[in-house]
PDB file of C-alpha atoms in Angstrom:
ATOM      1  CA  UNK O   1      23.263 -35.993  62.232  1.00 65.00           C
ATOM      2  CA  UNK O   2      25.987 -33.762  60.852  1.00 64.00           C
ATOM      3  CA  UNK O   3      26.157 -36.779  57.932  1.00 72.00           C
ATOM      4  CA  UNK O   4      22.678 -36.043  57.323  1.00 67.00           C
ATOM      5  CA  UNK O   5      22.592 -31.950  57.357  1.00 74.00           C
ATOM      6  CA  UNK O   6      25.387 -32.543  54.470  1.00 75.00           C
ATOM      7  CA  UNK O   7      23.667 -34.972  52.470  1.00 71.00           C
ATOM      8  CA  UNK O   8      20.219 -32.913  52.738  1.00 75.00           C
ATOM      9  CA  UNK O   9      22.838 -30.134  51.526  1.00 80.00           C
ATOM     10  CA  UNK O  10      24.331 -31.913  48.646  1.00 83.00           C
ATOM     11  CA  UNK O  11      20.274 -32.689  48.057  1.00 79.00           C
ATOM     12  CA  UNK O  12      19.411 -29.179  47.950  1.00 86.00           C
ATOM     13  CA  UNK O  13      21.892 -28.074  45.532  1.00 86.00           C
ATOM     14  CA  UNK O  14      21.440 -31.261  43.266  1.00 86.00           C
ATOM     15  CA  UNK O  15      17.844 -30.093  42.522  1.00 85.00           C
ATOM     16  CA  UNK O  16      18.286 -26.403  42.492  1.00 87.00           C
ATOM     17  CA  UNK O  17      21.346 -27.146  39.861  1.00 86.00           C
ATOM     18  CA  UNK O  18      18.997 -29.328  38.123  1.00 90.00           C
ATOM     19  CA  UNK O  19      15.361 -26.717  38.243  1.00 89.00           C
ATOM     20  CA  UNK O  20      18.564 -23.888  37.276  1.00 87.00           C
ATOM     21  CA  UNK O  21      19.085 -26.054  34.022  1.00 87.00           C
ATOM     22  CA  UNK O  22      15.572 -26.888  32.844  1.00 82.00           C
ATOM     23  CA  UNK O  23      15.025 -22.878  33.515  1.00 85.00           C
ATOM     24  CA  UNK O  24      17.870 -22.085  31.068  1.00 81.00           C
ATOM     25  CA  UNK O  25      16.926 -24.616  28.569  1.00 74.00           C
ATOM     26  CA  UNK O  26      13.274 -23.326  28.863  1.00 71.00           C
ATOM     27  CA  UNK O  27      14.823 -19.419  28.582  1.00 75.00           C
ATOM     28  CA  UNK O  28      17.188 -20.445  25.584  1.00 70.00           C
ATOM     29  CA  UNK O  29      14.610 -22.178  23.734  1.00 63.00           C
ATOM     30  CA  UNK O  30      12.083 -19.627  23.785  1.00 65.00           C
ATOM     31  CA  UNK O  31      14.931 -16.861  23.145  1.00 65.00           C
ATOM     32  CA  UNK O  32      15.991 -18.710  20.460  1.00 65.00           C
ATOM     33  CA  UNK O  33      13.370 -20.550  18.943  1.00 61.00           C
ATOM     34  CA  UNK O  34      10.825 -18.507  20.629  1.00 60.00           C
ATOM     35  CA  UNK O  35      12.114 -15.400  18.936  1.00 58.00           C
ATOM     36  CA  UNK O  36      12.123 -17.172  15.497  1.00 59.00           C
ATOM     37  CA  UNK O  37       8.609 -17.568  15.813  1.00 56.00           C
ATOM     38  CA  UNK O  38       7.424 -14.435  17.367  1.00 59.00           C
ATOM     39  CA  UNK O  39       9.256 -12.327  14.681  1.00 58.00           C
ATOM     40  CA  UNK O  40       8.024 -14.856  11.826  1.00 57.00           C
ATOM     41  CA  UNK O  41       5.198 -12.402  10.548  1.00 62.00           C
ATOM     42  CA  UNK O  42       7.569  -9.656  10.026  1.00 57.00           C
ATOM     43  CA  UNK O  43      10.153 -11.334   8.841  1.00 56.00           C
ATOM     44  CA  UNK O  44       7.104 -12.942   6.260  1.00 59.00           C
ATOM     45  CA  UNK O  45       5.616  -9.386   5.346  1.00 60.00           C
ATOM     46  CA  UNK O  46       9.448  -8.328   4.435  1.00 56.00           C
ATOM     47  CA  UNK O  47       9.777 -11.380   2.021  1.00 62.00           C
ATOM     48  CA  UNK O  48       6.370 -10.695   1.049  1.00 59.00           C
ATOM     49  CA  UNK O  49       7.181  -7.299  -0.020  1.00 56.00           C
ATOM     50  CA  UNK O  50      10.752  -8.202  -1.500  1.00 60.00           C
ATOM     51  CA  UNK O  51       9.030 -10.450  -3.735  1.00 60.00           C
ATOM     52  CA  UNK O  52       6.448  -7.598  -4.785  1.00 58.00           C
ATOM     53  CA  UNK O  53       7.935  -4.463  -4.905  1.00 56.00           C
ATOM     54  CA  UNK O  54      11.565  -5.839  -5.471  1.00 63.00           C
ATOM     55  CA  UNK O  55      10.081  -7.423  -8.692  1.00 67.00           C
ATOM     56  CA  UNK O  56      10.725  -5.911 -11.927  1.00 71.00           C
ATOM     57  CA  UNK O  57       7.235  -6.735 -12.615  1.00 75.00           C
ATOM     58  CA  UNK O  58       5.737  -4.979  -9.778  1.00 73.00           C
ATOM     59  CA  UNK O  59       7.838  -1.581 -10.307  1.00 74.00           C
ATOM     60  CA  UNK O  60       6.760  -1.564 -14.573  1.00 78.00           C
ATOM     61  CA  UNK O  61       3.513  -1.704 -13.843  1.00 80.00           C
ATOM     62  CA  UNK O  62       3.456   0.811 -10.976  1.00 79.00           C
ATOM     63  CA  UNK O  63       4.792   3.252 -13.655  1.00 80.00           C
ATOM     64  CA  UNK O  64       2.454   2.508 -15.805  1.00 86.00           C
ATOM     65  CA  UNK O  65      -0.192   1.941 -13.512  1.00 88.00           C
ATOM     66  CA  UNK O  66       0.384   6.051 -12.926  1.00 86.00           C
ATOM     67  CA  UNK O  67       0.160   7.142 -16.684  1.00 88.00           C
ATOM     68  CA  UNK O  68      -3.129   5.162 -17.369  1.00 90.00           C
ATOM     69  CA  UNK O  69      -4.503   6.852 -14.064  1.00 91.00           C
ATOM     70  CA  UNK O  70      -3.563  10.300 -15.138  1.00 91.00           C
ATOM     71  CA  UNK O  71      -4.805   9.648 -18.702  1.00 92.00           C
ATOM     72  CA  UNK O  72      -8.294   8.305 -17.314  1.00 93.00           C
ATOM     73  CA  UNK O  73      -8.665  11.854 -15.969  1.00 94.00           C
ATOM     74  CA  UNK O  74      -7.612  13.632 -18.981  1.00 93.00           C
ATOM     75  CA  UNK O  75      -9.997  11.409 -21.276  1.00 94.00           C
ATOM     76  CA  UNK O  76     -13.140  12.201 -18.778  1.00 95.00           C
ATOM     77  CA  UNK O  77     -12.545  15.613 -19.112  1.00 94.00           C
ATOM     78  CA  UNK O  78     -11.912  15.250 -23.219  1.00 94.00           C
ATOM     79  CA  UNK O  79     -15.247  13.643 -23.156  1.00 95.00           C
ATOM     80  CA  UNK O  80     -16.902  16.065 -20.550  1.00 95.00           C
ATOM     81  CA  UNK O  81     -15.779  18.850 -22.619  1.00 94.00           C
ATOM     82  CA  UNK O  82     -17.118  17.368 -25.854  1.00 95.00           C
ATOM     83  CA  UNK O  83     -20.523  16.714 -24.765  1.00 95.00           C
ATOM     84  CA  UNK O  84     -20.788  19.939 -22.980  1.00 94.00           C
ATOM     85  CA  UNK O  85     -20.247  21.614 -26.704  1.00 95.00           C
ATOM     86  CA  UNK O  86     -22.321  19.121 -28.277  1.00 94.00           C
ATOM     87  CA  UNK O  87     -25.078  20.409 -25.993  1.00 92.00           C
ATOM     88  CA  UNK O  88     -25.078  23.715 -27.039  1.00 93.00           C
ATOM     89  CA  UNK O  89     -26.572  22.831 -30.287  1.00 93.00           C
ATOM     90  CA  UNK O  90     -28.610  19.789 -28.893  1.00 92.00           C
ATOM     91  CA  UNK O  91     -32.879  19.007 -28.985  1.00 93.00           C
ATOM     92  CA  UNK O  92     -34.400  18.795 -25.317  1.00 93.00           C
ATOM     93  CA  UNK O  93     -33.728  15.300 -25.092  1.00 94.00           C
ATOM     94  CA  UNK O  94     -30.176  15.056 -25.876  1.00 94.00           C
ATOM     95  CA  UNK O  95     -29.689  17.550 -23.537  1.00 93.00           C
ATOM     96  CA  UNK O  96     -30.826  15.631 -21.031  1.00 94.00           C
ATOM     97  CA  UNK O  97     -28.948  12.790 -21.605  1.00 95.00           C
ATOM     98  CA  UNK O  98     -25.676  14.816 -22.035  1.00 94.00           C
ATOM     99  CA  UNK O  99     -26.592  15.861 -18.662  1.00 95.00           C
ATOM    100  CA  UNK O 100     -26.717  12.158 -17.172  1.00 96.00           C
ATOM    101  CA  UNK O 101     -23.362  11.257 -19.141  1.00 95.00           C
ATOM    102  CA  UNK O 102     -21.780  14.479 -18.037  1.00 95.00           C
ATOM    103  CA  UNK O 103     -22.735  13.725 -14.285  1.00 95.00           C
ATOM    104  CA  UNK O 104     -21.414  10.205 -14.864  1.00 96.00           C
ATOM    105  CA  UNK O 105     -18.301  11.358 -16.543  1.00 95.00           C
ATOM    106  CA  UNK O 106     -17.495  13.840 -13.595  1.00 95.00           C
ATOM    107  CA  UNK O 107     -17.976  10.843 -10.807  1.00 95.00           C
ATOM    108  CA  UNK O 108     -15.418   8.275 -12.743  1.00 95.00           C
ATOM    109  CA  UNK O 109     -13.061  11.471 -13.071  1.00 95.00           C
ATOM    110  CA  UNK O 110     -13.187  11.749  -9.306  1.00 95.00           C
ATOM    111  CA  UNK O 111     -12.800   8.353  -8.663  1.00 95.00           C
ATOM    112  CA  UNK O 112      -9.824   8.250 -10.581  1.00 94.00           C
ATOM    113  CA  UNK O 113      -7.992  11.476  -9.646  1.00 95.00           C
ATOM    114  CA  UNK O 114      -8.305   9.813  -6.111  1.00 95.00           C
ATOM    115  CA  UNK O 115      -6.972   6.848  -7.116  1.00 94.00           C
ATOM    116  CA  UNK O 116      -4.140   8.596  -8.468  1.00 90.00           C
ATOM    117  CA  UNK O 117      -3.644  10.646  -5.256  1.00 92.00           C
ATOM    118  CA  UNK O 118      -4.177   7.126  -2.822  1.00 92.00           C
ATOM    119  CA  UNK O 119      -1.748   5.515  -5.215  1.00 88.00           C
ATOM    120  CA  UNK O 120       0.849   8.376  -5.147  1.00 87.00           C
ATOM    121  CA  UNK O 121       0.229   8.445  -1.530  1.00 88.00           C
ATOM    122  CA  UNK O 122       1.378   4.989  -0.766  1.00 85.00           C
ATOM    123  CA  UNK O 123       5.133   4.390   0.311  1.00 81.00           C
ATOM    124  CA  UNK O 124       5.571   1.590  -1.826  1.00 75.00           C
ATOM    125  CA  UNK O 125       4.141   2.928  -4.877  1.00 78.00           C
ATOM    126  CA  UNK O 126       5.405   6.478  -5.022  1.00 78.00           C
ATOM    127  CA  UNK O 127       9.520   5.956  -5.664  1.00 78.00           C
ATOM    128  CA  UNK O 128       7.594   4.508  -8.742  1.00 75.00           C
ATOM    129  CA  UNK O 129       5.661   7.510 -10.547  1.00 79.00           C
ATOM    130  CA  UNK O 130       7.059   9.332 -13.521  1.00 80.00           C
ATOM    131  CA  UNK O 131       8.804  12.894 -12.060  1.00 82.00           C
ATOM    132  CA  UNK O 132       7.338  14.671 -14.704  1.00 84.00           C
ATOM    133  CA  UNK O 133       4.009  13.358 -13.542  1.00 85.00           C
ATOM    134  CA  UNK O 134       2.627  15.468 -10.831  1.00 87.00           C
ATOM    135  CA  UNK O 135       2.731  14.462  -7.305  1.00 85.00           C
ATOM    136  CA  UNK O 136      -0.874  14.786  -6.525  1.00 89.00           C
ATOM    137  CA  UNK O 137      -4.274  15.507  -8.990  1.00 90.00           C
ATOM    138  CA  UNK O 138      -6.723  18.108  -7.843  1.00 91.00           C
ATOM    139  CA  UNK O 139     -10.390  17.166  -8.046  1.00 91.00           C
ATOM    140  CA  UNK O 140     -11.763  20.514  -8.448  1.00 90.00           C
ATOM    141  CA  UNK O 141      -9.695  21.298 -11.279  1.00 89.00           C
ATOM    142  CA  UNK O 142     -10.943  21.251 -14.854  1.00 86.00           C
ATOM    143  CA  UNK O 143      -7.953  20.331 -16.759  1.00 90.00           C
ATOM    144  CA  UNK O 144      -5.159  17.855 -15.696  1.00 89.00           C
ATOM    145  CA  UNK O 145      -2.138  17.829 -17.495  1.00 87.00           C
ATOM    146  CA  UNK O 146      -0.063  14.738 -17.532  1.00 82.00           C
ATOM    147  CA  UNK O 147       3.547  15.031 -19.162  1.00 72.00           C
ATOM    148  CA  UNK O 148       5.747  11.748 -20.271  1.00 52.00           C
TER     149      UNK O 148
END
């Protein structure tokens, strides 16, 4: 009996040692493969954004992307303030279709002024614009002066 109590003893710790194992293996392959996959998106998105911003392409045309922006502005309100003098002198019906290109004029100057300002906003983007170019446009303003 005694013979047997040992043997069931030697039993008992066989298969515990052997469940302990596969447990480890299973713990050190997820910790170590496991974490390779769970942090793959990140570590994707950074590569991503190495590739991107990193680029010399990427950070030219960010600059520039900032002056044609700015200059968009500044050429809707060249053109707003043209056809607003052009109306002073104007028949009835050119009036009327100053008024339509003026109203159009002012909607593609707000879309780009906040363009500018999402743009300038963005973390990426901004270590990119021009410090003489001004950190944010205001909509409500009727000139915008862009310096190079």
């Amino acid at each position: 009996m005694g013979e047997l109590r040992e043997g069931a003893r030697i039993g008992t710790w066989l298969v515990c040692g052997i469940v302990g194992l596969a447990i480890l293996y299973v713990v050190g392959a997820f910790a170590f493969g496991g974490a390779g996959w769970i942090t793959a998106p990140f570590r994707g998105e950074v590569e991503e954004r190495e590739r991107t911003v990193g680029s010399g392409a990427f950070r030219l045309t960010t600059y520039e992307e900032f002056f044609d922006l700015c200059e968009a502005v500044q050429n809707a309100e060249g053109t707003i303030l043209a056809l607003q003098q052009e109306r002073e002198s104007a028949s009835e019906a050119r009036r009327a279709q100053i008024d339509q290109s003026v109203t159009a004029l002012r909607a593609t100057r707000i879309e780009s002024v906040n363009d500018y300002n999402t743009k300038a906003a963005q973390e990426h983007r901004a270590p990119f614009r021009d410090r003489d170019l001004p950190y944010r446009l205001d909509v409500d303003a009727e000139k915008t002066t862009c310096t190079a």
